[in-house]
Amino acid sequence: MEGSRWPRVTGGPDGVLSLEARDGVTEGVLRDLARGAVPPPFSVRTLRPLPPVPPGERPITVDQTNHSVVAGETVVVKWFPRPSRAPHPAPALLAHLAGFARTATPYAAVYWEDALVALVTAYLPEARDGWEWCVDEAEAGRTGFAAEIGALAAELHLAMATPSAVLPDPVRLSPPGSGAWLGRAEEALREAVALTDGEDGTWLARRAEALRGELAPLASAPATPLIRVHGDLHVGQILRWRDGYAVVDFDGNPTVAGAEPYQPAARDLAQLTTSVDHAGQVAVRRRSAGRGATAAWAAAARRDLAESYARTLAEAGRADLLDRSLLRPFEVEQECRELIYAARHLPRWRYAPMGVLRTWYA
Ligand code: ADP
Ligand code: MG
């Protein structure tokens, strides 16, 4: 039967969809895509012609949010186990970024009715994400990677800021003193303090005023350019593969509900620099890297990353895309978001943002 090779999508009584892609389904779906046989209510948005895909499939086994399967060592199919009918940012962003080479080439977006159920992209051989490679760098005390990924982030933002048929007007100007950012950051701080208990909570509550002080520049932020940001730009989304670095996963941040898609570039940069710090904390925790040496490593890497980012924008004549006054407040907000995430979803992650905050406010 035609449809049996496709995943099963079922809706719960609450309207929440779930998808089940059993072994062999990915291969079968790719065969059907190649011959244009898509059984309704599935449909496909083609981004680039699919290359020939040899038989064979294997799941990706690293820690991940969704379920990615490598097919024929040629493409990766990312299945969304909880497909959403809400508009998904990735297909449009990937179409907009057609001229940006440093991501996995996107081929197709697969829908079930109006819900995105899968993305098909090129497989990047020998890829490891930053929760592996960046932790290795932290352990070894090497910082050479920082300038490379700073330039990569800047190239991504330059591509985001370049008009395309999909987004003909990709740069907007925020109204000055955009109060919403301050409110959002203060709310994150309030929640982080409220949700963090025990000794960490006491420590945090004592620093709440200092942290709030760091958010102050948001109150008087001047008008600044806004672009479509990646939205979840941490080292885990940066793959080091056979031919260099690539940034993947344009699904946005599932932990920030209703975030405006247009944000200052500093939003992504702040998340990326803090994630380098988190990789350092992982190295301390899991690899017995020294605390002091790792703090020095993180500070040097973050500085090199931000410098390289700014230099790359300036060389392209787009230094205006980065408003540096937003960087520190957004970094502080990001640490609060990590604490909220830990409290709500992953308690064992708390050590990472706490370790960073204890370094910053020693
Ligand atoms: P999730 O939404 O589950 O976080 P990602 O797109 O970030 O999905 O991918 C999860 C993991 O799968 C990555 O960390 C990486 O290890 C691997 N991966 C993703 N895309 C590719 C690719 N194009 N080539 C090789 N490995 C990939
Ligand atoms: Mg990811």
Short mmCIF file of C-alpha atoms and ligand atoms in Angstrom, two decimals:
data_model
loop_
_atom_site.label_atom_id
_atom_site.label_comp_id
_atom_site.label_asym_id
_atom_site.label_seq_id
_atom_site.Cartn_x
_atom_site.Cartn_y
_atom_site.Cartn_z
CA MET A 1 0.00 0.00 0.00
CA GLU A 2 1.30 3.43 -1.02
CA GLY A 3 0.83 5.23 2.32
CA SER A 4 2.21 2.49 4.53
CA ARG A 5 5.79 3.57 3.85
CA TRP A 6 5.04 6.99 5.28
CA PRO A 7 5.06 7.89 8.98
CA ARG A 8 1.92 7.73 11.04
CA VAL A 9 0.59 11.06 12.28
CA THR A 10 -2.09 11.00 14.94
CA GLY A 11 -3.91 13.77 16.77
CA GLY A 12 -4.69 13.58 20.48
CA PRO A 13 -7.92 14.87 21.99
CA ASP A 14 -6.10 18.11 22.87
CA GLY A 15 -5.26 18.64 19.18
CA VAL A 16 -1.58 17.87 19.76
CA LEU A 17 -0.10 15.85 16.89
CA SER A 18 2.41 13.06 17.23
CA LEU A 19 4.40 11.37 14.54
CA GLU A 20 5.90 7.92 14.45
CA ALA A 21 8.56 7.12 11.85
CA ARG A 22 9.50 3.46 12.19
CA ASP A 23 12.70 1.91 10.87
CA GLY A 24 12.65 1.86 7.09
CA VAL A 25 10.17 4.72 6.75
CA THR A 26 12.85 7.31 5.97
CA GLU A 27 14.25 5.25 3.11
CA GLY A 28 10.78 4.61 1.74
CA VAL A 29 9.76 8.26 1.92
CA LEU A 30 12.93 9.31 0.07
CA ARG A 31 12.21 6.79 -2.68
CA ASP A 32 8.72 8.24 -3.03
CA LEU A 33 10.01 11.83 -2.98
CA ALA A 34 12.43 10.98 -5.79
CA ARG A 35 9.56 9.87 -8.01
CA GLY A 36 7.17 12.59 -6.89
CA ALA A 37 4.77 10.16 -5.22
CA VAL A 38 3.51 11.99 -2.13
CA PRO A 39 0.36 10.50 -0.54
CA PRO A 40 -2.14 13.08 0.73
CA PRO A 41 -2.50 14.63 3.24
CA PHE A 42 1.31 14.86 3.01
CA SER A 43 2.79 17.53 0.75
CA VAL A 44 6.28 18.75 -0.06
CA ARG A 45 7.90 22.15 -0.47
CA THR A 46 11.01 21.64 -2.58
CA LEU A 47 13.95 23.89 -1.74
CA ARG A 48 16.54 22.27 -4.03
CA PRO A 49 16.37 19.18 -6.24
CA LEU A 50 16.98 16.05 -4.16
CA PRO A 51 20.24 14.25 -5.07
CA PRO A 52 20.19 10.50 -5.73
CA VAL A 53 20.01 8.77 -2.33
CA PRO A 54 21.50 5.25 -2.09
CA PRO A 55 19.62 2.73 0.05
CA GLY A 56 20.24 2.38 3.75
CA GLU A 57 19.35 4.46 6.80
CA ARG A 58 20.64 4.90 10.35
CA PRO A 59 19.40 7.10 13.18
CA ILE A 60 21.59 9.89 14.58
CA THR A 61 22.16 8.98 18.21
CA VAL A 62 23.47 12.17 19.87
CA ASP A 63 21.27 14.03 22.37
CA GLN A 64 18.68 15.82 20.24
CA THR A 65 15.25 17.39 20.42
CA ASN A 66 13.85 15.76 17.32
CA HIS A 67 14.61 12.51 15.50
CA SER A 68 17.19 12.74 12.70
CA VAL A 69 17.95 9.85 10.37
CA VAL A 70 20.83 9.64 7.89
CA ALA A 71 19.77 8.08 4.59
CA GLY A 72 22.22 6.62 2.10
CA GLU A 73 25.04 8.59 3.79
CA THR A 74 23.74 11.45 1.59
CA VAL A 75 20.87 13.24 3.30
CA VAL A 76 19.56 13.78 6.81
CA VAL A 77 15.82 13.61 7.42
CA LYS A 78 14.83 15.37 10.63
CA TRP A 79 11.43 14.06 11.74
CA PHE A 80 9.45 16.17 14.20
CA PRO A 81 7.90 13.76 16.73
CA ARG A 82 5.47 16.51 17.87
CA PRO A 83 4.55 18.32 14.66
CA SER A 84 2.94 21.73 15.11
CA ARG A 85 0.35 23.43 12.96
CA ALA A 86 1.75 26.83 13.99
CA PRO A 87 3.85 28.44 11.24
CA HIS A 88 7.36 27.00 11.42
CA PRO A 89 10.26 29.41 10.77
CA ALA A 90 12.72 26.98 9.13
CA PRO A 91 11.40 26.49 5.56
CA ALA A 92 11.18 30.23 4.83
CA LEU A 93 14.53 30.96 6.49
CA LEU A 94 16.26 28.17 4.56
CA ALA A 95 14.75 29.50 1.32
CA HIS A 96 15.87 33.04 2.24
CA LEU A 97 19.40 31.75 2.96
CA ALA A 98 19.79 30.09 -0.46
CA GLY A 99 23.07 32.01 -1.00
CA PHE A 100 24.55 30.99 2.37
CA ALA A 101 26.78 27.98 1.88
CA ARG A 102 27.78 27.27 5.47
CA THR A 103 24.75 25.24 6.44
CA ALA A 104 23.61 21.77 5.39
CA THR A 105 22.08 22.31 1.92
CA PRO A 106 18.30 22.15 2.38
CA TYR A 107 16.33 20.02 -0.06
CA ALA A 108 12.76 19.72 1.09
CA ALA A 109 10.19 20.45 3.79
CA VAL A 110 7.50 17.79 4.26
CA TYR A 111 4.07 18.68 5.65
CA TRP A 112 1.14 16.64 6.98
CA GLU A 113 -1.86 18.88 6.35
CA ASP A 114 -0.51 22.24 7.57
CA ALA A 115 2.02 20.84 10.07
CA LEU A 116 5.72 20.58 9.23
CA VAL A 117 6.74 16.95 9.84
CA ALA A 118 10.23 16.71 8.32
CA LEU A 119 13.15 18.62 6.87
CA VAL A 120 15.52 17.01 4.39
CA THR A 121 19.05 18.42 4.21
CA ALA A 122 22.47 17.33 2.99
CA TYR A 123 24.42 14.96 5.23
CA LEU A 124 27.70 16.49 6.45
CA PRO A 125 30.26 13.69 6.82
CA GLU A 126 32.17 13.40 10.08
CA ALA A 127 29.98 16.04 11.74
CA ARG A 128 30.22 16.53 15.50
CA ASP A 129 28.30 19.24 17.32
CA GLY A 130 29.79 21.75 19.73
CA TRP A 131 28.73 19.82 22.83
CA GLU A 132 31.52 17.51 21.71
CA TRP A 133 34.05 19.51 19.74
CA CYS A 134 33.87 22.70 21.80
CA VAL A 135 34.19 20.73 25.05
CA ASP A 136 37.34 19.15 23.55
CA GLU A 137 38.69 22.65 22.86
CA ALA A 138 37.90 23.74 26.42
CA GLU A 139 39.65 20.72 27.86
CA ALA A 140 42.71 21.33 25.67
CA GLY A 141 42.65 25.11 26.30
CA ARG A 142 42.65 25.92 22.58
CA THR A 143 40.89 29.09 21.39
CA GLY A 144 41.60 29.06 17.64
CA PHE A 145 38.03 27.95 16.91
CA ALA A 146 36.57 31.15 18.37
CA ALA A 147 37.53 33.45 15.50
CA GLU A 148 36.21 30.89 13.03
CA ILE A 149 32.78 30.56 14.57
CA GLY A 150 32.59 34.33 15.19
CA ALA A 151 33.08 34.85 11.46
CA LEU A 152 30.55 32.10 10.73
CA ALA A 153 27.90 33.81 12.89
CA ALA A 154 28.60 37.14 11.18
CA GLU A 155 28.31 35.54 7.73
CA LEU A 156 25.00 34.05 8.79
CA HIS A 157 23.74 37.47 9.88
CA LEU A 158 25.01 39.13 6.70
CA ALA A 159 23.05 36.54 4.72
CA MET A 160 19.98 37.10 6.90
CA ALA A 161 20.28 40.86 6.19
CA THR A 162 20.52 40.38 2.41
CA PRO A 163 17.20 40.77 0.55
CA SER A 164 15.81 37.72 -1.23
CA ALA A 165 12.59 36.86 -3.05
CA VAL A 166 11.33 35.33 0.21
CA LEU A 167 12.28 38.29 2.41
CA PRO A 168 12.67 41.36 0.17
CA ASP A 169 12.90 43.66 3.19
CA PRO A 170 15.03 41.74 5.72
CA VAL A 171 16.29 44.60 7.93
CA ARG A 172 13.95 46.67 10.08
CA LEU A 173 14.62 49.44 12.54
CA SER A 174 13.41 49.03 16.10
CA PRO A 175 11.67 51.95 17.73
CA PRO A 176 14.10 53.63 20.19
CA GLY A 177 13.91 52.56 23.84
CA SER A 178 12.20 49.30 22.92
CA GLY A 179 10.69 48.66 26.33
CA ALA A 180 9.71 45.09 25.47
CA TRP A 181 13.31 43.83 25.69
CA LEU A 182 13.79 45.15 29.19
CA GLY A 183 10.47 43.68 30.31
CA ARG A 184 11.30 40.29 28.79
CA ALA A 185 14.77 40.23 30.41
CA GLU A 186 13.51 41.35 33.83
CA GLU A 187 10.80 38.71 33.70
CA ALA A 188 13.43 36.04 32.92
CA LEU A 189 15.52 37.23 35.89
CA ARG A 190 12.49 37.17 38.19
CA GLU A 191 11.61 33.66 37.09
CA ALA A 192 15.18 32.37 37.35
CA VAL A 193 15.42 33.63 40.93
CA ALA A 194 12.00 32.20 41.82
CA LEU A 195 12.66 28.77 40.29
CA THR A 196 16.22 28.20 41.53
CA ASP A 197 16.18 26.69 45.00
CA GLY A 198 18.71 25.61 47.61
CA GLU A 199 22.16 27.10 47.95
CA ASP A 200 22.19 28.19 44.31
CA GLY A 201 18.92 30.03 44.85
CA THR A 202 20.28 31.89 47.88
CA TRP A 203 23.44 32.82 45.99
CA LEU A 204 21.38 34.04 43.03
CA ALA A 205 18.93 36.07 45.11
CA ARG A 206 21.90 37.94 46.62
CA ARG A 207 23.09 38.89 43.13
CA ALA A 208 19.65 39.76 41.74
CA GLU A 209 20.25 43.51 42.07
CA ALA A 210 23.64 43.29 40.35
CA LEU A 211 22.08 41.25 37.55
CA ARG A 212 19.20 43.67 37.20
CA GLY A 213 21.75 46.48 36.94
CA GLU A 214 23.31 44.75 33.93
CA LEU A 215 19.95 44.87 32.14
CA ALA A 216 19.74 48.67 32.46
CA PRO A 217 21.12 49.44 28.95
CA LEU A 218 17.94 47.87 27.56
CA ALA A 219 15.90 50.72 29.05
CA SER A 220 17.64 53.30 26.91
CA ALA A 221 18.47 51.21 23.82
CA PRO A 222 18.69 53.47 20.77
CA ALA A 223 16.92 52.57 17.52
CA THR A 224 18.75 49.51 16.22
CA PRO A 225 18.50 47.23 13.16
CA LEU A 226 16.47 44.05 13.52
CA ILE A 227 16.97 40.95 11.38
CA ARG A 228 15.64 37.43 11.29
CA VAL A 229 17.93 35.77 13.83
CA HIS A 230 18.76 32.08 14.08
CA GLY A 231 16.96 32.15 17.41
CA ASP A 232 18.72 29.22 19.08
CA LEU A 233 22.36 29.80 18.23
CA HIS A 234 24.45 27.76 20.66
CA VAL A 235 27.54 25.65 19.99
CA GLY A 236 25.34 22.53 19.71
CA GLN A 237 23.97 23.98 16.47
CA ILE A 238 27.45 24.47 15.04
CA LEU A 239 28.76 21.33 13.44
CA ARG A 240 32.42 20.75 12.84
CA TRP A 241 32.53 18.42 9.88
CA ARG A 242 34.98 17.20 7.24
CA ASP A 243 35.06 20.54 5.39
CA GLY A 244 34.86 23.03 8.27
CA TYR A 245 32.06 24.51 10.36
CA ALA A 246 28.37 24.70 9.50
CA VAL A 247 25.38 26.09 11.36
CA VAL A 248 22.20 24.00 11.45
CA ASP A 249 18.75 23.84 13.09
CA PHE A 250 16.69 26.90 12.15
CA ASP A 251 13.72 25.74 14.21
CA GLY A 252 13.95 28.66 16.66
CA ASN A 253 14.00 28.41 20.42
CA PRO A 254 11.24 26.19 21.78
CA THR A 255 11.77 27.57 25.29
CA VAL A 256 10.95 31.21 24.44
CA ALA A 257 7.24 31.36 23.67
CA GLY A 258 6.11 33.96 21.19
CA ALA A 259 9.49 35.60 20.59
CA GLU A 260 9.46 38.23 17.86
CA PRO A 261 11.13 36.74 14.75
CA TYR A 262 12.93 40.04 14.09
CA GLN A 263 15.56 40.65 16.76
CA PRO A 264 18.84 42.52 17.17
CA ALA A 265 21.78 40.44 15.90
CA ALA A 266 23.17 40.74 19.44
CA ARG A 267 20.51 38.26 20.55
CA ASP A 268 22.16 35.39 18.62
CA LEU A 269 25.68 36.56 19.43
CA ALA A 270 24.92 36.64 23.17
CA GLN A 271 23.56 33.10 23.06
CA LEU A 272 26.60 31.87 21.14
CA THR A 273 29.17 33.47 23.45
CA THR A 274 27.43 32.19 26.58
CA SER A 275 27.25 28.69 25.09
CA VAL A 276 31.05 28.71 24.81
CA ASP A 277 31.06 29.36 28.55
CA HIS A 278 28.67 26.44 29.03
CA ALA A 279 30.94 24.17 27.01
CA GLY A 280 33.68 25.18 29.47
CA GLN A 281 31.46 24.18 32.39
CA VAL A 282 30.81 20.81 30.75
CA ALA A 283 34.58 20.32 30.48
CA VAL A 284 34.97 21.13 34.18
CA ARG A 285 32.19 18.74 35.15
CA ARG A 286 32.79 15.84 32.80
CA ARG A 287 36.46 15.99 31.94
CA SER A 288 37.95 17.37 35.13
CA ALA A 289 39.23 20.51 33.43
CA GLY A 290 40.50 23.06 35.99
CA ARG A 291 38.03 25.77 37.03
CA GLY A 292 40.43 28.71 36.85
CA ALA A 293 42.06 27.63 33.60
CA THR A 294 38.64 27.02 32.04
CA ALA A 295 37.35 30.43 33.10
CA ALA A 296 40.40 32.03 31.47
CA TRP A 297 39.87 29.89 28.35
CA ALA A 298 36.22 30.94 28.12
CA ALA A 299 37.01 34.62 28.56
CA ALA A 300 39.66 34.52 25.82
CA ALA A 301 37.46 32.49 23.45
CA ARG A 302 34.48 34.79 23.97
CA ARG A 303 36.61 37.86 23.31
CA ASP A 304 38.08 36.39 20.11
CA LEU A 305 34.65 35.24 18.96
CA ALA A 306 33.06 38.67 19.44
CA GLU A 307 36.02 40.48 17.83
CA SER A 308 35.98 38.24 14.81
CA TYR A 309 32.21 38.63 14.54
CA ALA A 310 32.47 42.44 14.60
CA ARG A 311 35.41 42.46 12.18
CA THR A 312 33.55 40.30 9.67
CA LEU A 313 30.51 42.60 9.78
CA ALA A 314 32.74 45.68 9.41
CA GLU A 315 34.60 44.20 6.44
CA ALA A 316 31.23 43.72 4.73
CA GLY A 317 30.27 47.33 5.50
CA ARG A 318 27.55 46.24 7.94
CA ALA A 319 29.03 47.12 11.33
CA ASP A 320 25.65 48.74 12.03
CA LEU A 321 24.03 45.31 12.45
CA LEU A 322 25.63 44.88 15.89
CA ASP A 323 24.63 47.15 18.75
CA ARG A 324 27.24 46.26 21.36
CA SER A 325 25.32 47.87 24.21
CA LEU A 326 22.78 45.03 23.94
CA LEU A 327 25.30 42.22 24.21
CA ARG A 328 25.87 42.09 27.97
CA PRO A 329 22.20 42.48 28.93
CA PHE A 330 21.25 39.73 26.48
CA GLU A 331 24.01 37.48 27.88
CA VAL A 332 22.65 37.96 31.39
CA GLU A 333 19.12 37.22 30.14
CA GLN A 334 20.42 34.09 28.41
CA GLU A 335 21.91 32.75 31.64
CA CYS A 336 18.55 33.34 33.33
CA ARG A 337 16.84 31.42 30.51
CA GLU A 338 19.25 28.52 31.02
CA LEU A 339 18.31 28.45 34.72
CA ILE A 340 14.60 28.50 33.87
CA TYR A 341 15.12 25.70 31.35
CA ALA A 342 17.03 23.67 33.93
CA ALA A 343 14.34 24.18 36.58
CA ARG A 344 11.49 23.25 34.25
CA HIS A 345 12.96 20.56 32.01
CA LEU A 346 16.47 19.44 32.88
CA PRO A 347 17.55 19.87 36.53
CA ARG A 348 20.96 18.34 35.92
CA TRP A 349 21.79 21.28 33.56
CA ARG A 350 21.67 23.84 36.38
CA TYR A 351 25.36 23.50 37.13
CA ALA A 352 26.29 25.03 33.77
CA PRO A 353 24.57 28.45 34.06
CA MET A 354 25.35 28.51 37.81
CA GLY A 355 29.01 27.81 37.08
CA VAL A 356 29.11 30.67 34.58
CA LEU A 357 27.33 33.12 36.90
CA ARG A 358 29.64 32.20 39.77
CA THR A 359 32.60 32.99 37.50
CA TRP A 360 31.13 36.31 36.37
CA TYR A 361 30.19 37.43 39.88
CA ALA A 362 32.92 35.78 41.89
P1 ADP B 1 17.41 19.01 16.84
O1 ADP B 1 16.24 19.84 16.41
O2 ADP B 1 17.01 17.64 17.25
O3 ADP B 1 18.31 19.72 17.81
P2 ADP B 1 19.54 19.38 14.84
O4 ADP B 1 19.18 19.85 13.48
O5 ADP B 1 20.19 20.36 15.74
O6 ADP B 1 18.22 18.75 15.49
O7 ADP B 1 20.45 18.07 14.70
C1 ADP B 1 20.69 17.22 15.79
C2 ADP B 1 22.05 16.57 15.65
O8 ADP B 1 22.10 15.79 14.45
C3 ADP B 1 23.20 17.56 15.51
O9 ADP B 1 23.67 17.95 16.76
C4 ADP B 1 24.23 16.75 14.74
O10 ADP B 1 24.92 15.92 15.62
C5 ADP B 1 23.37 15.92 13.84
N1 ADP B 1 23.16 16.55 12.50
C6 ADP B 1 22.23 17.47 12.21
N2 ADP B 1 22.28 17.84 10.91
C7 ADP B 1 23.29 17.13 10.36
C8 ADP B 1 23.85 17.05 9.04
N3 ADP B 1 23.35 17.80 8.05
N4 ADP B 1 24.87 16.20 8.84
C9 ADP B 1 25.36 15.43 9.85
N5 ADP B 1 24.89 15.46 11.10
C10 ADP B 1 23.86 16.29 11.38
MG MG B 2 19.63 21.32 17.52
#
